[in-house]
Amino acid sequence: MEEIRKSAECKYLERRIRELKNNFDFKQSINGITKRQSDRLKGLRLLCHAEFEDYFESVALKILALAEKKWMDKHVANYHLASLLVYHEKIEKKGDIQTKVYKIITDYRQLIRGNHGIKENNIKKMFEPLGYNMNDFDVAFLATLSSYGELRGEIAHSSIKHTQQSFNKYDEYNKVEEILRGIKQFEEVIYSL
């Protein structure tokens, strides 16, 4: 099977995650981690989540921009734009087709930019309107994203007094690497259309 080339967004994400892991690295003792090391892992989780979120949003915006360019250049709706037009519930009866298409593209762009998360529901909201079937994505990968989003939420929205999680550097790194491996499969689906 021919391997799909990584997108520029994926290459950037991998570099940035390596950077973050290096910036937050520490030597973990066999007795566990200190409060300071726990804070480092929390910071790593928050920043990795932000990078993952940015990745998914960037990919969706890139697909949208390519569809918009094709429409602007040739007035041709590629698969992604056609899917978006079909998916859009409220197409005004009045006005010309150009205005309607640009309004839908603008609304969808705002939806992507207003995204706040990497859970399965976030991925669905960004990619289903572009014609992707959620069943085409790896179920385990989507579950991993949702789980990581939950873990991030516990950190971001709770004081240390209320956070019950115990941290382990190696588990945290493994979660991040698992998501990166899943993104490679995600891109195979994204760029197969």
mmCIF file with all atom_site columns, C-alpha atoms in Angstrom:
data_model
loop_
_atom_site.group_PDB
_atom_site.id
_atom_site.type_symbol
_atom_site.label_atom_id
_atom_site.label_alt_id
_atom_site.label_comp_id
_atom_site.label_asym_id
_atom_site.label_entity_id
_atom_site.label_seq_id
_atom_site.pdbx_PDB_ins_code
_atom_site.Cartn_x
_atom_site.Cartn_y
_atom_site.Cartn_z
_atom_site.occupancy
_atom_site.B_iso_or_equiv
_atom_site.pdbx_formal_charge
_atom_site.auth_seq_id
_atom_site.auth_comp_id
_atom_site.auth_asym_id
_atom_site.auth_atom_id
_atom_site.pdbx_PDB_model_num
ATOM 1   C CA . MET A 1 1   ? 0.000   0.000  0.000   1.00 0.00 ? 1   MET A CA 1
ATOM 2   C CA . GLU A 1 2   ? 1.321   3.415  -0.917  1.00 0.00 ? 2   GLU A CA 1
ATOM 3   C CA . GLU A 1 3   ? 2.018   5.617  2.078   1.00 0.00 ? 3   GLU A CA 1
ATOM 4   C CA . ILE A 1 4   ? 0.303   9.005  2.147   1.00 0.00 ? 4   ILE A CA 1
ATOM 5   C CA . ARG A 1 5   ? 2.702   11.918 2.491   1.00 0.00 ? 5   ARG A CA 1
ATOM 6   C CA . LYS A 1 6   ? 2.303   13.912 5.663   1.00 0.00 ? 6   LYS A CA 1
ATOM 7   C CA . SER A 1 7   ? 0.712   17.300 5.266   1.00 0.00 ? 7   SER A CA 1
ATOM 8   C CA . ALA A 1 8   ? 2.597   20.458 6.177   1.00 0.00 ? 8   ALA A CA 1
ATOM 9   C CA . GLU A 1 9   ? 0.210   20.786 9.120   1.00 0.00 ? 9   GLU A CA 1
ATOM 10  C CA . CYS A 1 10  ? 1.137   17.303 10.368  1.00 0.00 ? 10  CYS A CA 1
ATOM 11  C CA . LYS A 1 11  ? 4.878   17.944 9.987   1.00 0.00 ? 11  LYS A CA 1
ATOM 12  C CA . TYR A 1 12  ? 4.560   21.195 11.933  1.00 0.00 ? 12  TYR A CA 1
ATOM 13  C CA . LEU A 1 13  ? 2.500   19.459 14.632  1.00 0.00 ? 13  LEU A CA 1
ATOM 14  C CA . GLU A 1 14  ? 5.096   16.720 15.080  1.00 0.00 ? 14  GLU A CA 1
ATOM 15  C CA . ARG A 1 15  ? 7.914   19.277 15.381  1.00 0.00 ? 15  ARG A CA 1
ATOM 16  C CA . ARG A 1 16  ? 5.940   21.348 17.867  1.00 0.00 ? 16  ARG A CA 1
ATOM 17  C CA . ILE A 1 17  ? 5.041   18.335 20.024  1.00 0.00 ? 17  ILE A CA 1
ATOM 18  C CA . ARG A 1 18  ? 8.734   17.304 20.110  1.00 0.00 ? 18  ARG A CA 1
ATOM 19  C CA . GLU A 1 19  ? 9.597   20.857 21.165  1.00 0.00 ? 19  GLU A CA 1
ATOM 20  C CA . LEU A 1 20  ? 7.023   20.820 23.946  1.00 0.00 ? 20  LEU A CA 1
ATOM 21  C CA . LYS A 1 21  ? 8.178   17.440 25.211  1.00 0.00 ? 21  LYS A CA 1
ATOM 22  C CA . ASN A 1 22  ? 11.757  18.726 25.311  1.00 0.00 ? 22  ASN A CA 1
ATOM 23  C CA . ASN A 1 23  ? 10.726  21.956 27.049  1.00 0.00 ? 23  ASN A CA 1
ATOM 24  C CA . PHE A 1 24  ? 8.754   20.148 29.746  1.00 0.00 ? 24  PHE A CA 1
ATOM 25  C CA . ASP A 1 25  ? 11.057  17.156 30.178  1.00 0.00 ? 25  ASP A CA 1
ATOM 26  C CA . PHE A 1 26  ? 12.378  16.060 33.562  1.00 0.00 ? 26  PHE A CA 1
ATOM 27  C CA . LYS A 1 27  ? 13.920  13.001 35.130  1.00 0.00 ? 27  LYS A CA 1
ATOM 28  C CA . GLN A 1 28  ? 11.172  11.061 36.856  1.00 0.00 ? 28  GLN A CA 1
ATOM 29  C CA . SER A 1 29  ? 12.106  9.159  39.984  1.00 0.00 ? 29  SER A CA 1
ATOM 30  C CA . ILE A 1 30  ? 10.846  5.650  40.615  1.00 0.00 ? 30  ILE A CA 1
ATOM 31  C CA . ASN A 1 31  ? 9.008   7.061  43.645  1.00 0.00 ? 31  ASN A CA 1
ATOM 32  C CA . GLY A 1 32  ? 6.725   9.224  41.499  1.00 0.00 ? 32  GLY A CA 1
ATOM 33  C CA . ILE A 1 33  ? 6.765   12.889 40.609  1.00 0.00 ? 33  ILE A CA 1
ATOM 34  C CA . THR A 1 34  ? 6.999   16.094 42.580  1.00 0.00 ? 34  THR A CA 1
ATOM 35  C CA . LYS A 1 35  ? 4.397   18.885 42.559  1.00 0.00 ? 35  LYS A CA 1
ATOM 36  C CA . ARG A 1 36  ? 6.620   20.858 40.215  1.00 0.00 ? 36  ARG A CA 1
ATOM 37  C CA . GLN A 1 37  ? 6.885   17.914 37.821  1.00 0.00 ? 37  GLN A CA 1
ATOM 38  C CA . SER A 1 38  ? 3.116   17.421 38.041  1.00 0.00 ? 38  SER A CA 1
ATOM 39  C CA . ASP A 1 39  ? 2.668   21.061 37.018  1.00 0.00 ? 39  ASP A CA 1
ATOM 40  C CA . ARG A 1 40  ? 5.020   20.496 34.081  1.00 0.00 ? 40  ARG A CA 1
ATOM 41  C CA . LEU A 1 41  ? 2.954   17.554 32.903  1.00 0.00 ? 41  LEU A CA 1
ATOM 42  C CA . LYS A 1 42  ? -0.225  19.589 33.253  1.00 0.00 ? 42  LYS A CA 1
ATOM 43  C CA . GLY A 1 43  ? 1.338   22.361 31.192  1.00 0.00 ? 43  GLY A CA 1
ATOM 44  C CA . LEU A 1 44  ? 2.463   19.824 28.609  1.00 0.00 ? 44  LEU A CA 1
ATOM 45  C CA . ARG A 1 45  ? -1.064  18.411 28.364  1.00 0.00 ? 45  ARG A CA 1
ATOM 46  C CA . LEU A 1 46  ? -2.655  21.837 27.967  1.00 0.00 ? 46  LEU A CA 1
ATOM 47  C CA . LEU A 1 47  ? -0.200  22.947 25.292  1.00 0.00 ? 47  LEU A CA 1
ATOM 48  C CA . CYS A 1 48  ? -0.293  19.637 23.389  1.00 0.00 ? 48  CYS A CA 1
ATOM 49  C CA . HIS A 1 49  ? -4.080  19.806 23.382  1.00 0.00 ? 49  HIS A CA 1
ATOM 50  C CA . ALA A 1 50  ? -3.888  23.345 21.972  1.00 0.00 ? 50  ALA A CA 1
ATOM 51  C CA . GLU A 1 51  ? -1.549  22.142 19.221  1.00 0.00 ? 51  GLU A CA 1
ATOM 52  C CA . PHE A 1 52  ? -3.820  19.198 18.365  1.00 0.00 ? 52  PHE A CA 1
ATOM 53  C CA . GLU A 1 53  ? -6.821  21.517 18.258  1.00 0.00 ? 53  GLU A CA 1
ATOM 54  C CA . ASP A 1 54  ? -4.972  23.933 15.992  1.00 0.00 ? 54  ASP A CA 1
ATOM 55  C CA . TYR A 1 55  ? -3.981  21.059 13.703  1.00 0.00 ? 55  TYR A CA 1
ATOM 56  C CA . PHE A 1 56  ? -7.566  19.890 13.151  1.00 0.00 ? 56  PHE A CA 1
ATOM 57  C CA . GLU A 1 57  ? -8.822  23.437 12.634  1.00 0.00 ? 57  GLU A CA 1
ATOM 58  C CA . SER A 1 58  ? -5.989  24.201 10.192  1.00 0.00 ? 58  SER A CA 1
ATOM 59  C CA . VAL A 1 59  ? -6.732  21.096 8.130   1.00 0.00 ? 59  VAL A CA 1
ATOM 60  C CA . ALA A 1 60  ? -10.454 21.899 7.938   1.00 0.00 ? 60  ALA A CA 1
ATOM 61  C CA . LEU A 1 61  ? -9.699  25.523 6.990   1.00 0.00 ? 61  LEU A CA 1
ATOM 62  C CA . LYS A 1 62  ? -7.222  24.370 4.329   1.00 0.00 ? 62  LYS A CA 1
ATOM 63  C CA . ILE A 1 63  ? -9.813  22.051 2.762   1.00 0.00 ? 63  ILE A CA 1
ATOM 64  C CA . LEU A 1 64  ? -12.352 24.886 2.831   1.00 0.00 ? 64  LEU A CA 1
ATOM 65  C CA . ALA A 1 65  ? -9.883  27.353 1.284   1.00 0.00 ? 65  ALA A CA 1
ATOM 66  C CA . LEU A 1 66  ? -9.111  24.970 -1.583  1.00 0.00 ? 66  LEU A CA 1
ATOM 67  C CA . ALA A 1 67  ? -12.824 24.477 -2.238  1.00 0.00 ? 67  ALA A CA 1
ATOM 68  C CA . GLU A 1 68  ? -13.400 28.237 -2.117  1.00 0.00 ? 68  GLU A CA 1
ATOM 69  C CA . LYS A 1 69  ? -10.522 28.888 -4.539  1.00 0.00 ? 69  LYS A CA 1
ATOM 70  C CA . LYS A 1 70  ? -11.901 26.389 -7.036  1.00 0.00 ? 70  LYS A CA 1
ATOM 71  C CA . TRP A 1 71  ? -15.285 28.102 -6.779  1.00 0.00 ? 71  TRP A CA 1
ATOM 72  C CA . MET A 1 72  ? -13.778 31.575 -7.207  1.00 0.00 ? 72  MET A CA 1
ATOM 73  C CA . ASP A 1 73  ? -11.554 30.555 -10.132 1.00 0.00 ? 73  ASP A CA 1
ATOM 74  C CA . LYS A 1 74  ? -13.949 28.370 -12.121 1.00 0.00 ? 74  LYS A CA 1
ATOM 75  C CA . HIS A 1 75  ? -17.342 28.474 -10.396 1.00 0.00 ? 75  HIS A CA 1
ATOM 76  C CA . VAL A 1 76  ? -17.003 24.753 -9.805  1.00 0.00 ? 76  VAL A CA 1
ATOM 77  C CA . ALA A 1 77  ? -18.095 23.170 -6.546  1.00 0.00 ? 77  ALA A CA 1
ATOM 78  C CA . ASN A 1 78  ? -15.654 20.400 -5.719  1.00 0.00 ? 78  ASN A CA 1
ATOM 79  C CA . TYR A 1 79  ? -16.734 17.471 -3.522  1.00 0.00 ? 79  TYR A CA 1
ATOM 80  C CA . HIS A 1 80  ? -16.078 19.379 -0.282  1.00 0.00 ? 80  HIS A CA 1
ATOM 81  C CA . LEU A 1 81  ? -17.992 22.501 -1.286  1.00 0.00 ? 81  LEU A CA 1
ATOM 82  C CA . ALA A 1 82  ? -20.853 20.459 -2.739  1.00 0.00 ? 82  ALA A CA 1
ATOM 83  C CA . SER A 1 83  ? -21.030 18.524 0.548   1.00 0.00 ? 83  SER A CA 1
ATOM 84  C CA . LEU A 1 84  ? -21.029 21.754 2.515   1.00 0.00 ? 84  LEU A CA 1
ATOM 85  C CA . LEU A 1 85  ? -23.839 23.178 0.385   1.00 0.00 ? 85  LEU A CA 1
ATOM 86  C CA . VAL A 1 86  ? -25.918 20.015 0.807   1.00 0.00 ? 86  VAL A CA 1
ATOM 87  C CA . TYR A 1 87  ? -25.159 19.889 4.529   1.00 0.00 ? 87  TYR A CA 1
ATOM 88  C CA . HIS A 1 88  ? -26.125 23.515 5.087   1.00 0.00 ? 88  HIS A CA 1
ATOM 89  C CA . GLU A 1 89  ? -29.675 23.590 6.406   1.00 0.00 ? 89  GLU A CA 1
ATOM 90  C CA . LYS A 1 90  ? -30.746 27.167 5.719   1.00 0.00 ? 90  LYS A CA 1
ATOM 91  C CA . ILE A 1 91  ? -30.158 28.163 2.149   1.00 0.00 ? 91  ILE A CA 1
ATOM 92  C CA . GLU A 1 92  ? -31.989 31.389 1.451   1.00 0.00 ? 92  GLU A CA 1
ATOM 93  C CA . LYS A 1 93  ? -34.376 31.355 -1.481  1.00 0.00 ? 93  LYS A CA 1
ATOM 94  C CA . LYS A 1 94  ? -33.579 34.977 -2.333  1.00 0.00 ? 94  LYS A CA 1
ATOM 95  C CA . GLY A 1 95  ? -30.310 36.206 -3.770  1.00 0.00 ? 95  GLY A CA 1
ATOM 96  C CA . ASP A 1 96  ? -27.910 34.948 -6.369  1.00 0.00 ? 96  ASP A CA 1
ATOM 97  C CA . ILE A 1 97  ? -25.928 31.718 -6.097  1.00 0.00 ? 97  ILE A CA 1
ATOM 98  C CA . GLN A 1 98  ? -22.620 33.566 -5.565  1.00 0.00 ? 98  GLN A CA 1
ATOM 99  C CA . THR A 1 99  ? -23.920 35.360 -2.494  1.00 0.00 ? 99  THR A CA 1
ATOM 100 C CA . LYS A 1 100 ? -25.384 32.159 -1.070  1.00 0.00 ? 100 LYS A CA 1
ATOM 101 C CA . VAL A 1 101 ? -22.175 30.183 -1.564  1.00 0.00 ? 101 VAL A CA 1
ATOM 102 C CA . TYR A 1 102 ? -19.976 32.879 -0.009  1.00 0.00 ? 102 TYR A CA 1
ATOM 103 C CA . LYS A 1 103 ? -22.354 33.203 2.944   1.00 0.00 ? 103 LYS A CA 1
ATOM 104 C CA . ILE A 1 104 ? -22.216 29.456 3.596   1.00 0.00 ? 104 ILE A CA 1
ATOM 105 C CA . ILE A 1 105 ? -18.407 29.428 3.299   1.00 0.00 ? 105 ILE A CA 1
ATOM 106 C CA . THR A 1 106 ? -18.143 32.401 5.686   1.00 0.00 ? 106 THR A CA 1
ATOM 107 C CA . ASP A 1 107 ? -20.480 30.794 8.215   1.00 0.00 ? 107 ASP A CA 1
ATOM 108 C CA . TYR A 1 108 ? -18.597 27.519 8.079   1.00 0.00 ? 108 TYR A CA 1
ATOM 109 C CA . ARG A 1 109 ? -15.236 29.259 8.441   1.00 0.00 ? 109 ARG A CA 1
ATOM 110 C CA . GLN A 1 110 ? -16.567 30.943 11.605  1.00 0.00 ? 110 GLN A CA 1
ATOM 111 C CA . LEU A 1 111 ? -17.744 27.579 12.917  1.00 0.00 ? 111 LEU A CA 1
ATOM 112 C CA . ILE A 1 112 ? -14.234 26.156 12.518  1.00 0.00 ? 112 ILE A CA 1
ATOM 113 C CA . ARG A 1 113 ? -12.595 29.184 14.119  1.00 0.00 ? 113 ARG A CA 1
ATOM 114 C CA . GLY A 1 114 ? -15.082 28.976 16.986  1.00 0.00 ? 114 GLY A CA 1
ATOM 115 C CA . ASN A 1 115 ? -14.159 25.367 17.695  1.00 0.00 ? 115 ASN A CA 1
ATOM 116 C CA . HIS A 1 116 ? -12.903 24.606 21.202  1.00 0.00 ? 116 HIS A CA 1
ATOM 117 C CA . GLY A 1 117 ? -11.742 21.045 21.470  1.00 0.00 ? 117 GLY A CA 1
ATOM 118 C CA . ILE A 1 118 ? -10.589 17.790 19.930  1.00 0.00 ? 118 ILE A CA 1
ATOM 119 C CA . LYS A 1 119 ? -13.308 15.431 21.112  1.00 0.00 ? 119 LYS A CA 1
ATOM 120 C CA . GLU A 1 120 ? -15.148 13.299 18.589  1.00 0.00 ? 120 GLU A CA 1
ATOM 121 C CA . ASN A 1 121 ? -18.026 15.779 18.483  1.00 0.00 ? 121 ASN A CA 1
ATOM 122 C CA . ASN A 1 122 ? -15.602 18.612 17.616  1.00 0.00 ? 122 ASN A CA 1
ATOM 123 C CA . ILE A 1 123 ? -14.111 16.552 14.764  1.00 0.00 ? 123 ILE A CA 1
ATOM 124 C CA . LYS A 1 124 ? -17.612 15.695 13.542  1.00 0.00 ? 124 LYS A CA 1
ATOM 125 C CA . LYS A 1 125 ? -18.709 19.358 13.482  1.00 0.00 ? 125 LYS A CA 1
ATOM 126 C CA . MET A 1 126 ? -15.646 20.360 11.471  1.00 0.00 ? 126 MET A CA 1
ATOM 127 C CA . PHE A 1 127 ? -15.351 17.478 8.995   1.00 0.00 ? 127 PHE A CA 1
ATOM 128 C CA . GLU A 1 128 ? -18.817 16.011 8.388   1.00 0.00 ? 128 GLU A CA 1
ATOM 129 C CA . PRO A 1 129 ? -20.037 19.128 6.547   1.00 0.00 ? 129 PRO A CA 1
ATOM 130 C CA . LEU A 1 130 ? -17.034 18.761 4.224   1.00 0.00 ? 130 LEU A CA 1
ATOM 131 C CA . GLY A 1 131 ? -18.267 15.328 3.169   1.00 0.00 ? 131 GLY A CA 1
ATOM 132 C CA . TYR A 1 132 ? -16.393 13.038 5.539   1.00 0.00 ? 132 TYR A CA 1
ATOM 133 C CA . ASN A 1 133 ? -18.215 10.140 7.127   1.00 0.00 ? 133 ASN A CA 1
ATOM 134 C CA . MET A 1 134 ? -17.258 9.682  10.781  1.00 0.00 ? 134 MET A CA 1
ATOM 135 C CA . ASN A 1 135 ? -17.323 5.898  10.223  1.00 0.00 ? 135 ASN A CA 1
ATOM 136 C CA . ASP A 1 136 ? -14.300 6.313  7.948   1.00 0.00 ? 136 ASP A CA 1
ATOM 137 C CA . PHE A 1 137 ? -12.189 7.485  10.883  1.00 0.00 ? 137 PHE A CA 1
ATOM 138 C CA . ASP A 1 138 ? -10.681 5.006  13.306  1.00 0.00 ? 138 ASP A CA 1
ATOM 139 C CA . VAL A 1 139 ? -13.066 4.550  16.242  1.00 0.00 ? 139 VAL A CA 1
ATOM 140 C CA . ALA A 1 140 ? -10.208 4.022  18.702  1.00 0.00 ? 140 ALA A CA 1
ATOM 141 C CA . PHE A 1 141 ? -8.536  7.231  17.531  1.00 0.00 ? 141 PHE A CA 1
ATOM 142 C CA . LEU A 1 142 ? -11.731 9.237  18.011  1.00 0.00 ? 142 LEU A CA 1
ATOM 143 C CA . ALA A 1 143 ? -12.139 7.715  21.487  1.00 0.00 ? 143 ALA A CA 1
ATOM 144 C CA . THR A 1 144 ? -8.524  8.628  22.306  1.00 0.00 ? 144 THR A CA 1
ATOM 145 C CA . LEU A 1 145 ? -9.148  12.215 21.207  1.00 0.00 ? 145 LEU A CA 1
ATOM 146 C CA . SER A 1 146 ? -12.279 12.404 23.358  1.00 0.00 ? 146 SER A CA 1
ATOM 147 C CA . SER A 1 147 ? -10.462 10.951 26.343  1.00 0.00 ? 147 SER A CA 1
ATOM 148 C CA . TYR A 1 148 ? -7.561  13.377 25.937  1.00 0.00 ? 148 TYR A CA 1
ATOM 149 C CA . GLY A 1 149 ? -10.030 16.249 25.632  1.00 0.00 ? 149 GLY A CA 1
ATOM 150 C CA . GLU A 1 150 ? -11.665 15.157 28.888  1.00 0.00 ? 150 GLU A CA 1
ATOM 151 C CA . LEU A 1 151 ? -8.296  14.953 30.630  1.00 0.00 ? 151 LEU A CA 1
ATOM 152 C CA . ARG A 1 152 ? -7.385  18.406 29.368  1.00 0.00 ? 152 ARG A CA 1
ATOM 153 C CA . GLY A 1 153 ? -10.714 19.764 30.606  1.00 0.00 ? 153 GLY A CA 1
ATOM 154 C CA . GLU A 1 154 ? -10.103 18.424 34.096  1.00 0.00 ? 154 GLU A CA 1
ATOM 155 C CA . ILE A 1 155 ? -6.804  20.312 34.214  1.00 0.00 ? 155 ILE A CA 1
ATOM 156 C CA . ALA A 1 156 ? -7.974  23.514 32.559  1.00 0.00 ? 156 ALA A CA 1
ATOM 157 C CA . HIS A 1 157 ? -11.144 23.929 34.575  1.00 0.00 ? 157 HIS A CA 1
ATOM 158 C CA . SER A 1 158 ? -10.087 22.748 38.033  1.00 0.00 ? 158 SER A CA 1
ATOM 159 C CA . SER A 1 159 ? -7.818  23.976 40.755  1.00 0.00 ? 159 SER A CA 1
ATOM 160 C CA . ILE A 1 160 ? -5.083  21.658 41.978  1.00 0.00 ? 160 ILE A CA 1
ATOM 161 C CA . LYS A 1 161 ? -7.257  21.186 45.077  1.00 0.00 ? 161 LYS A CA 1
ATOM 162 C CA . HIS A 1 162 ? -9.927  19.492 42.971  1.00 0.00 ? 162 HIS A CA 1
ATOM 163 C CA . THR A 1 163 ? -7.749  17.560 40.532  1.00 0.00 ? 163 THR A CA 1
ATOM 164 C CA . GLN A 1 164 ? -7.565  13.909 41.501  1.00 0.00 ? 164 GLN A CA 1
ATOM 165 C CA . GLN A 1 165 ? -5.341  12.740 38.665  1.00 0.00 ? 165 GLN A CA 1
ATOM 166 C CA . SER A 1 166 ? -2.015  11.164 39.346  1.00 0.00 ? 166 SER A CA 1
ATOM 167 C CA . PHE A 1 167 ? 0.542   11.812 36.668  1.00 0.00 ? 167 PHE A CA 1
ATOM 168 C CA . ASN A 1 168 ? 3.244   9.733  35.128  1.00 0.00 ? 168 ASN A CA 1
ATOM 169 C CA . LYS A 1 169 ? 5.584   11.208 32.544  1.00 0.00 ? 169 LYS A CA 1
ATOM 170 C CA . TYR A 1 170 ? 5.711   8.038  30.460  1.00 0.00 ? 170 TYR A CA 1
ATOM 171 C CA . ASP A 1 171 ? 1.926   7.614  30.359  1.00 0.00 ? 171 ASP A CA 1
ATOM 172 C CA . GLU A 1 172 ? 1.542   11.260 29.343  1.00 0.00 ? 172 GLU A CA 1
ATOM 173 C CA . TYR A 1 173 ? 4.112   10.922 26.559  1.00 0.00 ? 173 TYR A CA 1
ATOM 174 C CA . ASN A 1 174 ? 2.456   7.699  25.364  1.00 0.00 ? 174 ASN A CA 1
ATOM 175 C CA . LYS A 1 175 ? -0.951  9.430  25.109  1.00 0.00 ? 175 LYS A CA 1
ATOM 176 C CA . VAL A 1 176 ? 0.558   12.172 22.967  1.00 0.00 ? 176 VAL A CA 1
ATOM 177 C CA . GLU A 1 177 ? 2.360   9.667  20.727  1.00 0.00 ? 177 GLU A CA 1
ATOM 178 C CA . GLU A 1 178 ? -0.830  7.622  20.355  1.00 0.00 ? 178 GLU A CA 1
ATOM 179 C CA . ILE A 1 179 ? -2.630  10.714 19.056  1.00 0.00 ? 179 ILE A CA 1
ATOM 180 C CA . LEU A 1 180 ? 0.201   11.479 16.640  1.00 0.00 ? 180 LEU A CA 1
ATOM 181 C CA . ARG A 1 181 ? 0.022   7.909  15.262  1.00 0.00 ? 181 ARG A CA 1
ATOM 182 C CA . GLY A 1 182 ? -3.747  8.286  14.870  1.00 0.00 ? 182 GLY A CA 1
ATOM 183 C CA . ILE A 1 183 ? -3.295  11.535 12.983  1.00 0.00 ? 183 ILE A CA 1
ATOM 184 C CA . LYS A 1 184 ? -1.361  9.676  10.299  1.00 0.00 ? 184 LYS A CA 1
ATOM 185 C CA . GLN A 1 185 ? -4.395  7.418  9.737   1.00 0.00 ? 185 GLN A CA 1
ATOM 186 C CA . PHE A 1 186 ? -6.694  10.446 9.965   1.00 0.00 ? 186 PHE A CA 1
ATOM 187 C CA . GLU A 1 187 ? -4.759  12.080 7.122   1.00 0.00 ? 187 GLU A CA 1
ATOM 188 C CA . GLU A 1 188 ? -5.103  8.972  4.972   1.00 0.00 ? 188 GLU A CA 1
ATOM 189 C CA . VAL A 1 189 ? -8.881  9.423  5.174   1.00 0.00 ? 189 VAL A CA 1
ATOM 190 C CA . ILE A 1 190 ? -8.765  13.210 4.757   1.00 0.00 ? 190 ILE A CA 1
ATOM 191 C CA . TYR A 1 191 ? -6.561  13.151 1.687   1.00 0.00 ? 191 TYR A CA 1
ATOM 192 C CA . SER A 1 192 ? -8.197  10.124 0.053   1.00 0.00 ? 192 SER A CA 1
ATOM 193 C CA . LEU A 1 193 ? -11.105 12.227 -1.259  1.00 0.00 ? 193 LEU A CA 1
#
